[in-house]
Amino acid sequence: MSCKIDYQAPADLLANRIILVTGAGDGIGRAAALAYARHGATVILLGRTIAKLEKVYDEIEAAGGPQPAIFPLNFEGATLKDYQDMAQTLNTEFGRLDGILHNAGLLGRITPFEQYNPELWAQVMQVNINGPIWMTQALLPLTEASEDASIIFTSSSVGRKGRAYWGAYSVSKFATEGFMEVLADELDNQPNVRVNTLNPGATLTQMRRTAYPGEDPETLRTPEDIMPTYLWLMGPDSTGISGEKWDAQPPRS
Ligand SMILES: NC(=O)c1ccc[n+]([C@@H]2O[C@H](COP(=O)([O-])OP(=O)(O)OC[C@H]3O[C@@H](n4cnc5c(N)ncnc54)[C@H](OP(=O)(O)O)[C@@H]3O)[C@@H](O)[C@H]2O)c1
């Protein structure tokens, strides 16, 4: 699937839209929250480190964006009740959701499978796929209340082709692709809710630095560089597109 790196989003692309971003305190999620707010969205900043979310909140306010909201949540310990309570709170506060960017993610360890710790495996699956799935179930009615909701799941190159030593991270991203297809097919008769996956590609963040400690950062795109596809897939210019696998940048040569 091609990417939309050259997309030029109109300034009011996301005006009056209410968009939830997970892992909004750092890396790609932070950049997406700022970009969505800059294009008019009211952004709900979800994450596990409140101080980071508060910084993003302040940046949005300082830039004159619509007042955001902070929703602290750790996918590791969150229960079904937490997701139901979350849906109730968001329903009371906003009444609908026009977008969800599932972005929070955990790398786990890059190590031979024979040495993979099962507890770490379960932790990665919890944060990268199980938590987001049950959160989505709780929030679906709120997206159905929108005229045009976009649900984006964050994938990875190793979620489209398996790679040695990437263990639970790779498997969780394959599961993400599979879940997106299941949900998109179920929502086929509901044109106001679309669901797609987006692979950011190699991007300069803490996760990338951990995975490739020896890499020259100058060779990487920044989270800000890849925002055009994030904007396009969240906004009305991609209405009607569902069940597809997108890339945020062209393959590296
Ligand atoms: N960077 C890349 O090259 C690359 C490539 C392919 C795919 N991706 C995917 O892109 C997404 C963003 O990655 P990134 O590179 O921006 O990583 P990052 O800088 O490590 O940011 C990850 C975000 O997820 C949050 N998070 C982690 N565990 C969480 C939990 N248990 N509950 C709630 N939030 C949690 C982190 O919160 P804290 O800040 O509090 O830790 C952080 O905000 C991930 O899904 C990743 O798999 C990235």
XYZ file of C-alpha atoms and ligand atoms in Angstrom:
301
model
C 0.000 0.000 0.000
C 1.390 3.393 -0.883
C 1.799 6.250 1.538
C 0.629 9.867 1.555
C 3.832 11.558 2.635
C 3.214 14.399 0.171
C -0.334 15.043 1.424
C -0.957 18.670 2.337
C -3.639 18.871 4.971
C -5.890 21.926 4.997
C -5.536 23.913 8.226
C -9.084 23.051 9.340
C -8.917 19.362 8.316
C -10.014 18.078 11.726
C -12.125 21.002 12.937
C -14.819 19.920 15.405
C -13.482 16.347 15.532
C -12.862 14.555 18.810
C -9.867 12.261 18.548
C -8.336 9.877 21.077
C -4.588 9.257 20.777
C -2.962 6.491 22.854
C 0.662 6.805 23.882
C 0.256 10.547 23.323
C 3.052 11.599 25.665
C 6.046 10.673 23.553
C 7.376 9.743 20.120
C 4.933 9.365 17.244
C 1.840 9.647 19.474
C 2.999 13.011 20.790
C 3.601 14.305 17.261
C 0.191 13.017 16.128
C -1.620 14.633 19.070
C 0.056 17.977 18.302
C -0.627 17.674 14.555
C -4.283 16.731 15.067
C -4.780 19.654 17.475
C -3.019 22.014 15.055
C -5.580 20.972 12.433
C -8.513 21.736 14.685
C -9.210 18.535 16.624
C -10.074 18.271 20.287
C -7.537 15.637 21.305
C -7.901 13.209 24.201
C -4.376 12.415 25.335
C -4.121 8.873 26.711
C -0.982 7.410 28.257
C 0.681 6.028 31.324
C 3.033 8.918 32.261
C 0.924 11.878 33.347
C 3.831 14.368 33.368
C 4.446 13.697 29.654
C 0.746 14.072 28.823
C 0.649 17.366 30.733
C 3.550 18.677 28.662
C 1.716 17.850 25.429
C -1.449 19.417 26.872
C 0.477 22.629 27.612
C 2.027 22.665 24.128
C -1.411 22.396 22.518
C -2.787 25.189 24.698
C 0.250 27.391 24.054
C -0.223 26.931 20.303
C -3.852 28.070 20.614
C -5.369 24.663 19.779
C -8.737 23.463 21.070
C -8.560 22.561 24.765
C -7.413 18.926 24.961
C -8.193 16.347 27.660
C -5.907 13.964 29.548
C -6.868 10.355 30.153
C -4.266 8.473 32.210
C -4.309 4.742 31.487
C -1.748 1.958 31.626
C -2.599 -0.896 29.257
C -0.648 -3.308 31.458
C -3.018 -3.140 34.403
C -6.215 -1.863 32.788
C -9.317 -4.046 33.188
C -12.543 -4.363 31.210
C -14.188 -2.185 33.855
C -11.594 0.537 33.263
C -12.506 0.542 29.551
C -16.244 0.607 30.327
C -15.743 3.465 32.809
C -13.653 5.249 30.176
C -16.434 4.900 27.593
C -18.938 6.282 30.096
C -16.719 9.266 30.943
C -16.046 10.085 27.287
C -19.739 9.709 26.486
C -20.631 12.179 29.222
C -17.901 14.629 28.238
C -18.041 14.391 24.443
C -20.934 12.150 23.341
C -18.967 10.649 20.438
C -15.507 9.889 19.049
C -14.499 10.877 15.505
C -11.176 9.093 15.643
C -8.969 6.721 17.598
C -5.242 6.487 16.928
C -4.043 3.286 18.574
C -0.377 4.172 18.904
C 0.889 3.097 22.362
C 3.330 0.243 22.031
C 5.958 -1.769 23.815
C 9.025 -3.219 22.112
C 9.764 -6.001 24.590
C 13.135 -7.581 23.816
C 14.838 -8.386 20.575
C 16.185 -11.819 21.390
C 16.148 -15.407 20.094
C 12.771 -17.031 20.737
C 14.421 -19.786 22.785
C 15.397 -17.133 25.326
C 12.182 -15.098 25.272
C 10.741 -14.569 28.751
C 7.045 -15.639 28.783
C 6.076 -12.890 31.231
C 7.566 -10.231 28.974
C 5.810 -11.882 26.006
C 2.452 -11.596 27.814
C 3.200 -7.980 28.762
C 3.904 -7.008 25.142
C 0.736 -8.743 23.932
C -1.272 -6.981 26.651
C -0.051 -3.484 25.730
C 0.130 -3.894 21.950
C -3.002 -5.877 21.181
C -5.191 -7.209 24.024
C -5.656 -3.876 25.799
C -6.348 -1.952 22.573
C -8.863 -4.621 21.452
C -10.967 -4.394 24.628
C -10.700 -0.638 24.691
C -11.994 -0.613 21.109
C -14.929 -2.836 22.077
C -15.923 -0.403 24.831
C -15.507 2.667 22.599
C -17.202 1.349 19.429
C -20.622 2.831 20.317
C -18.961 6.246 20.625
C -17.443 5.929 17.135
C -20.797 4.770 15.786
C -22.273 8.020 17.139
C -19.930 9.937 14.799
C -20.814 10.930 11.239
C -17.325 9.948 10.069
C -15.047 8.069 12.473
C -11.575 6.780 11.618
C -9.954 4.054 13.722
C -6.238 3.644 13.035
C -4.159 0.784 14.428
C -0.385 1.196 14.406
C 1.440 -1.645 12.714
C 5.070 -2.262 11.809
C 7.111 -3.769 8.994
C 7.574 -6.837 11.247
C 3.779 -7.136 11.488
C 3.652 -7.688 7.730
C 6.689 -9.940 7.354
C 8.123 -11.867 10.299
C 11.719 -11.171 11.272
C 14.079 -13.224 13.458
C 14.339 -12.185 17.131
C 11.412 -9.714 17.073
C 9.282 -12.149 19.111
C 6.143 -10.848 20.797
C 6.403 -7.414 19.170
C 6.218 -8.905 15.681
C 3.430 -11.326 16.642
C 1.419 -8.532 18.292
C 1.624 -6.462 15.110
C 0.480 -9.432 12.963
C -2.448 -9.750 15.392
C -3.110 -6.029 14.945
C -3.325 -6.452 11.166
C -5.643 -9.451 11.603
C -7.914 -7.712 14.083
C -8.179 -4.685 11.799
C -9.374 -6.926 8.943
C -11.940 -8.670 11.168
C -13.319 -5.397 12.487
C -13.321 -3.665 9.103
C -15.274 -6.578 7.625
C -17.792 -6.444 10.481
C -18.225 -2.710 10.004
C -18.673 -3.069 6.258
C -22.352 -2.131 6.469
C -21.539 0.856 8.656
C -19.953 3.424 6.320
C -19.516 6.017 9.085
C -16.796 3.973 10.837
C -13.620 3.004 8.976
C -10.669 1.053 10.307
C -7.182 0.712 8.837
C -3.606 -0.043 9.896
C -0.704 2.355 9.519
C 2.961 1.381 9.594
C 5.044 4.442 10.531
C 8.270 2.940 9.161
C 11.678 3.675 10.676
C 11.158 6.808 12.784
C 13.435 8.589 15.239
C 11.935 7.818 18.677
C 13.017 6.197 21.925
C 11.658 2.846 20.730
C 13.714 3.002 17.536
C 16.856 4.001 19.487
C 16.349 0.987 21.774
C 15.853 -1.390 18.844
C 18.799 -0.028 16.811
C 21.261 1.548 19.284
C 24.071 1.895 16.732
C 21.998 3.612 14.047
C 22.850 7.094 12.804
C 19.794 9.225 13.759
C 20.494 11.499 10.763
C 19.326 8.675 8.476
C 15.842 8.565 10.010
C 12.659 10.511 9.490
C 11.291 12.259 12.580
C 7.748 11.752 13.913
C 6.873 15.206 12.509
C 8.073 14.165 9.012
C 5.559 11.307 8.808
C 2.469 13.232 9.921
C 0.949 13.787 6.443
C -0.269 10.163 6.253
C -1.482 10.312 9.877
C -3.528 13.390 9.014
C -4.846 12.011 5.738
C -6.007 8.719 7.268
C -7.671 10.484 10.217
C -9.448 13.166 8.220
C -12.292 13.339 5.680
C -10.018 12.963 2.625
C -9.860 9.207 3.363
C -13.575 8.747 4.087
C -14.814 5.423 2.706
C -11.428 3.727 2.901
C -11.474 0.797 5.307
C -9.749 -2.548 5.827
C -6.490 -1.375 4.253
C -2.834 -1.422 5.288
C -1.033 1.901 4.940
C 2.547 3.079 5.228
C 3.499 6.512 6.550
C 6.678 6.708 4.479
C 8.099 5.063 1.362
C 10.420 2.069 1.895
C 14.009 3.083 2.736
C 16.499 2.469 -0.020
N 9.600 4.334 15.844
C 9.564 3.443 14.889
O 10.521 3.342 14.085
C 8.359 2.538 14.728
C 8.344 1.676 13.621
C 7.237 0.831 13.443
C 6.173 0.898 14.338
N 6.223 1.754 15.408
C 5.056 1.791 16.296
O 4.658 3.139 16.474
C 4.034 3.300 17.755
C 4.700 4.442 18.498
O 6.052 4.091 18.711
P 7.193 5.142 19.079
O 8.346 4.809 18.221
O 6.638 6.507 19.109
O 7.541 4.619 20.545
P 7.858 5.381 21.915
O 8.577 6.657 21.662
O 8.476 4.345 22.786
O 6.403 5.746 22.445
C 5.525 4.742 22.840
C 4.352 5.361 23.565
O 3.526 4.293 24.071
C 3.284 4.525 25.453
N 3.109 3.288 26.198
C 3.991 2.274 26.330
N 3.506 1.341 27.157
C 2.284 1.781 27.563
C 1.293 1.271 28.442
N 1.494 0.136 29.114
N 0.157 1.967 28.614
C -0.033 3.145 27.980
N 0.872 3.693 27.151
C 2.026 3.017 26.953
C 4.543 5.257 25.923
O 4.288 5.895 27.142
P 5.515 6.441 28.051
O 6.031 7.628 27.326
O 4.860 6.770 29.318
O 6.509 5.332 28.132
C 4.799 6.197 24.768
O 3.997 7.350 24.859
C 4.143 1.940 18.450
O 2.941 1.229 18.295
C 5.273 1.264 17.699
O 5.161 -0.146 17.769
C 7.288 2.575 15.614
